[in-house]
Amino acid sequence: MRAQRGLILLLLLLAVFCSTAVSLKCYHCLDPVVSSCNMNSTCSPTQDTCLYAVSGMQVYQQCWKRSDCHTEVIMNLLEVAKVKFRCCQFNLCNKSEGSLGKTALLGTTVLVAILNLCFLSHL
C-alpha cells in the first residue's frame, strides 16, 4: 500500500515537472534603461530555455532554444559583438542577476521538501 502511494506521488511529481516544461514562462524584456523586468511570456514548444544576456548596456531576457545557448550563436542572433549570458530551464528563472540566488535557493528548498515527503511516505 505504501509503495503504491509512493509511486502515485512520484507519477504526480513527474506530471507536474513535465507539464511545466511544455509551458515554460520566461521574463521578456529588451530595455537597457529599466532595471526591473516584470513582463513575461509563455514560450513556444520549440523554445525550451530562458535566456538572460547582457551586452554593454543592453539586457536581453527572453525565451530561447537550449541548443542555441552558446556564445557565438547568441552574439550572432542578437547581433552583438560581446555578451555575457546564462540559460536556465524553469519558470521565470531569467530574472536579473541580483535575484537569481534567492530564486535558486527557494527552488532547491522546495525540491528537498518534496523529496523528503516521498521518502517519509515509504517508511
PDB file of C-alpha atoms in Angstrom:
ATOM      1  CA  MET A   1       0.000   0.000   0.000  1.00  0.00           C
ATOM      2  CA  ARG A   2       2.776   2.433   0.918  1.00  0.00           C
ATOM      3  CA  ALA A   3       4.660   1.518  -2.227  1.00  0.00           C
ATOM      4  CA  GLN A   4       1.578   2.379  -4.275  1.00  0.00           C
ATOM      5  CA  ARG A   5       1.268   5.791  -2.558  1.00  0.00           C
ATOM      6  CA  GLY A   6       4.943   6.461  -3.224  1.00  0.00           C
ATOM      7  CA  LEU A   7       4.537   5.502  -6.879  1.00  0.00           C
ATOM      8  CA  ILE A   8       1.462   7.701  -7.229  1.00  0.00           C
ATOM      9  CA  LEU A   9       3.303  10.642  -5.650  1.00  0.00           C
ATOM     10  CA  LEU A  10       6.260  10.095  -7.957  1.00  0.00           C
ATOM     11  CA  LEU A  11       3.997   9.995 -11.016  1.00  0.00           C
ATOM     12  CA  LEU A  12       2.251  13.166  -9.849  1.00  0.00           C
ATOM     13  CA  LEU A  13       5.597  14.942  -9.463  1.00  0.00           C
ATOM     14  CA  LEU A  14       6.692  13.800 -12.909  1.00  0.00           C
ATOM     15  CA  ALA A  15       3.432  15.073 -14.393  1.00  0.00           C
ATOM     16  CA  VAL A  16       3.908  18.459 -12.751  1.00  0.00           C
ATOM     17  CA  PHE A  17       7.504  18.775 -13.952  1.00  0.00           C
ATOM     18  CA  CYS A  18       6.632  17.592 -17.462  1.00  0.00           C
ATOM     19  CA  SER A  19       3.703  19.991 -17.758  1.00  0.00           C
ATOM     20  CA  THR A  20       5.865  22.952 -16.710  1.00  0.00           C
ATOM     21  CA  ALA A  21       8.394  22.071 -19.402  1.00  0.00           C
ATOM     22  CA  VAL A  22       5.684  22.320 -22.049  1.00  0.00           C
ATOM     23  CA  SER A  23       4.592  25.775 -20.925  1.00  0.00           C
ATOM     24  CA  LEU A  24       7.844  27.391 -19.798  1.00  0.00           C
ATOM     25  CA  LYS A  25       7.482  31.044 -18.833  1.00  0.00           C
ATOM     26  CA  CYS A  26      10.363  33.482 -19.163  1.00  0.00           C
ATOM     27  CA  TYR A  27      10.828  37.153 -18.496  1.00  0.00           C
ATOM     28  CA  HIS A  28      10.676  39.005 -21.797  1.00  0.00           C
ATOM     29  CA  CYS A  29      12.283  42.444 -21.734  1.00  0.00           C
ATOM     30  CA  LEU A  30      14.658  44.184 -24.102  1.00  0.00           C
ATOM     31  CA  ASP A  31      15.116  47.539 -22.373  1.00  0.00           C
ATOM     32  CA  PRO A  32      18.560  48.712 -21.236  1.00  0.00           C
ATOM     33  CA  VAL A  33      17.106  51.552 -19.109  1.00  0.00           C
ATOM     34  CA  VAL A  34      14.618  49.613 -16.983  1.00  0.00           C
ATOM     35  CA  SER A  35      16.411  47.582 -14.318  1.00  0.00           C
ATOM     36  CA  SER A  36      13.401  45.573 -13.161  1.00  0.00           C
ATOM     37  CA  CYS A  37      11.709  43.365 -15.723  1.00  0.00           C
ATOM     38  CA  ASN A  38       8.150  42.343 -14.855  1.00  0.00           C
ATOM     39  CA  MET A  39       6.872  41.326 -18.292  1.00  0.00           C
ATOM     40  CA  ASN A  40       6.840  37.627 -19.082  1.00  0.00           C
ATOM     41  CA  SER A  41       5.686  35.368 -21.853  1.00  0.00           C
ATOM     42  CA  THR A  42       4.892  31.700 -22.381  1.00  0.00           C
ATOM     43  CA  CYS A  43       7.496  30.097 -24.607  1.00  0.00           C
ATOM     44  CA  SER A  44       6.641  28.228 -27.776  1.00  0.00           C
ATOM     45  CA  PRO A  45       7.190  24.443 -27.744  1.00  0.00           C
ATOM     46  CA  THR A  46      10.461  24.899 -29.676  1.00  0.00           C
ATOM     47  CA  GLN A  47      11.819  27.287 -27.039  1.00  0.00           C
ATOM     48  CA  ASP A  48      12.785  25.220 -24.008  1.00  0.00           C
ATOM     49  CA  THR A  49      15.037  27.681 -22.172  1.00  0.00           C
ATOM     50  CA  CYS A  50      15.022  31.168 -20.698  1.00  0.00           C
ATOM     51  CA  LEU A  51      17.862  33.482 -21.713  1.00  0.00           C
ATOM     52  CA  TYR A  52      19.373  36.313 -19.684  1.00  0.00           C
ATOM     53  CA  ALA A  53      22.061  38.124 -21.669  1.00  0.00           C
ATOM     54  CA  VAL A  54      23.900  41.427 -21.266  1.00  0.00           C
ATOM     55  CA  SER A  55      25.830  43.235 -23.966  1.00  0.00           C
ATOM     56  CA  GLY A  56      27.076  46.638 -22.891  1.00  0.00           C
ATOM     57  CA  MET A  57      24.011  48.486 -21.573  1.00  0.00           C
ATOM     58  CA  GLN A  58      21.552  46.223 -23.436  1.00  0.00           C
ATOM     59  CA  VAL A  59      19.796  43.494 -21.424  1.00  0.00           C
ATOM     60  CA  TYR A  60      18.015  40.616 -23.155  1.00  0.00           C
ATOM     61  CA  GLN A  61      15.515  38.459 -21.272  1.00  0.00           C
ATOM     62  CA  GLN A  62      13.505  36.106 -23.435  1.00  0.00           C
ATOM     63  CA  CYS A  63      12.540  32.566 -24.409  1.00  0.00           C
ATOM     64  CA  TRP A  64      15.316  30.705 -26.194  1.00  0.00           C
ATOM     65  CA  LYS A  65      16.375  27.305 -27.521  1.00  0.00           C
ATOM     66  CA  ARG A  66      18.761  25.316 -25.318  1.00  0.00           C
ATOM     67  CA  SER A  67      20.694  24.222 -28.388  1.00  0.00           C
ATOM     68  CA  ASP A  68      21.403  27.927 -29.125  1.00  0.00           C
ATOM     69  CA  CYS A  69      22.920  28.644 -25.684  1.00  0.00           C
ATOM     70  CA  HIS A  70      26.440  29.200 -26.965  1.00  0.00           C
ATOM     71  CA  THR A  71      28.365  32.468 -27.053  1.00  0.00           C
ATOM     72  CA  GLU A  72      28.850  32.512 -30.829  1.00  0.00           C
ATOM     73  CA  VAL A  73      25.191  31.706 -31.577  1.00  0.00           C
ATOM     74  CA  ILE A  74      23.879  34.311 -29.110  1.00  0.00           C
ATOM     75  CA  MET A  75      26.203  37.026 -30.441  1.00  0.00           C
ATOM     76  CA  ASN A  76      25.139  36.211 -33.990  1.00  0.00           C
ATOM     77  CA  LEU A  77      21.376  36.039 -33.333  1.00  0.00           C
ATOM     78  CA  LEU A  78      21.319  39.148 -31.108  1.00  0.00           C
ATOM     79  CA  GLU A  79      23.767  40.922 -33.444  1.00  0.00           C
ATOM     80  CA  VAL A  80      26.175  41.960 -30.683  1.00  0.00           C
ATOM     81  CA  ALA A  81      29.979  41.852 -30.509  1.00  0.00           C
ATOM     82  CA  LYS A  82      30.281  40.798 -26.852  1.00  0.00           C
ATOM     83  CA  VAL A  83      27.865  39.070 -24.493  1.00  0.00           C
ATOM     84  CA  LYS A  84      27.596  37.612 -21.004  1.00  0.00           C
ATOM     85  CA  PHE A  85      24.687  35.216 -20.625  1.00  0.00           C
ATOM     86  CA  ARG A  86      23.049  32.387 -18.770  1.00  0.00           C
ATOM     87  CA  CYS A  87      20.381  29.930 -19.856  1.00  0.00           C
ATOM     88  CA  CYS A  88      18.014  28.183 -17.441  1.00  0.00           C
ATOM     89  CA  GLN A  89      15.017  25.886 -17.696  1.00  0.00           C
ATOM     90  CA  PHE A  90      12.443  26.651 -15.021  1.00  0.00           C
ATOM     91  CA  ASN A  91       9.703  29.268 -14.966  1.00  0.00           C
ATOM     92  CA  LEU A  92      10.865  32.885 -14.750  1.00  0.00           C
ATOM     93  CA  CYS A  93      14.452  31.889 -13.998  1.00  0.00           C
ATOM     94  CA  ASN A  94      15.951  34.587 -16.233  1.00  0.00           C
ATOM     95  CA  LYS A  95      15.462  37.386 -13.719  1.00  0.00           C
ATOM     96  CA  SER A  96      18.224  39.955 -13.332  1.00  0.00           C
ATOM     97  CA  GLU A  97      21.474  38.804 -11.712  1.00  0.00           C
ATOM     98  CA  GLY A  98      20.614  40.086  -8.217  1.00  0.00           C
ATOM     99  CA  SER A  99      17.574  37.875  -7.695  1.00  0.00           C
ATOM    100  CA  LEU A 100      18.899  34.638  -9.223  1.00  0.00           C
ATOM    101  CA  GLY A 101      20.454  33.393  -5.978  1.00  0.00           C
ATOM    102  CA  LYS A 102      17.214  33.805  -3.997  1.00  0.00           C
ATOM    103  CA  THR A 103      15.189  32.023  -6.683  1.00  0.00           C
ATOM    104  CA  ALA A 104      17.635  29.117  -6.903  1.00  0.00           C
ATOM    105  CA  LEU A 105      17.734  28.781  -3.103  1.00  0.00           C
ATOM    106  CA  LEU A 106      13.928  28.744  -2.862  1.00  0.00           C
ATOM    107  CA  GLY A 107      13.646  26.188  -5.694  1.00  0.00           C
ATOM    108  CA  THR A 108      16.214  23.930  -4.049  1.00  0.00           C
ATOM    109  CA  THR A 109      14.463  24.154  -0.676  1.00  0.00           C
ATOM    110  CA  VAL A 110      11.090  23.227  -2.201  1.00  0.00           C
ATOM    111  CA  LEU A 111      12.604  20.297  -4.108  1.00  0.00           C
ATOM    112  CA  VAL A 112      14.283  18.942  -0.961  1.00  0.00           C
ATOM    113  CA  ALA A 113      10.992  19.198   0.937  1.00  0.00           C
ATOM    114  CA  ILE A 114       9.169  17.271  -1.817  1.00  0.00           C
ATOM    115  CA  LEU A 115      11.835  14.558  -1.871  1.00  0.00           C
ATOM    116  CA  ASN A 116      11.676  14.252   1.936  1.00  0.00           C
ATOM    117  CA  LEU A 117       7.910  13.731   1.717  1.00  0.00           C
ATOM    118  CA  CYS A 118       8.459  10.998  -0.860  1.00  0.00           C
ATOM    119  CA  PHE A 119      10.952   9.150   1.337  1.00  0.00           C
ATOM    120  CA  LEU A 120       8.862   9.555   4.502  1.00  0.00           C
ATOM    121  CA  SER A 121       5.876   8.002   2.760  1.00  0.00           C
ATOM    122  CA  HIS A 122       7.935   4.833   2.206  1.00  0.00           C
ATOM    123  CA  LEU A 123       8.664   4.363   5.927  1.00  0.00           C
TER     124      LEU A 123
END
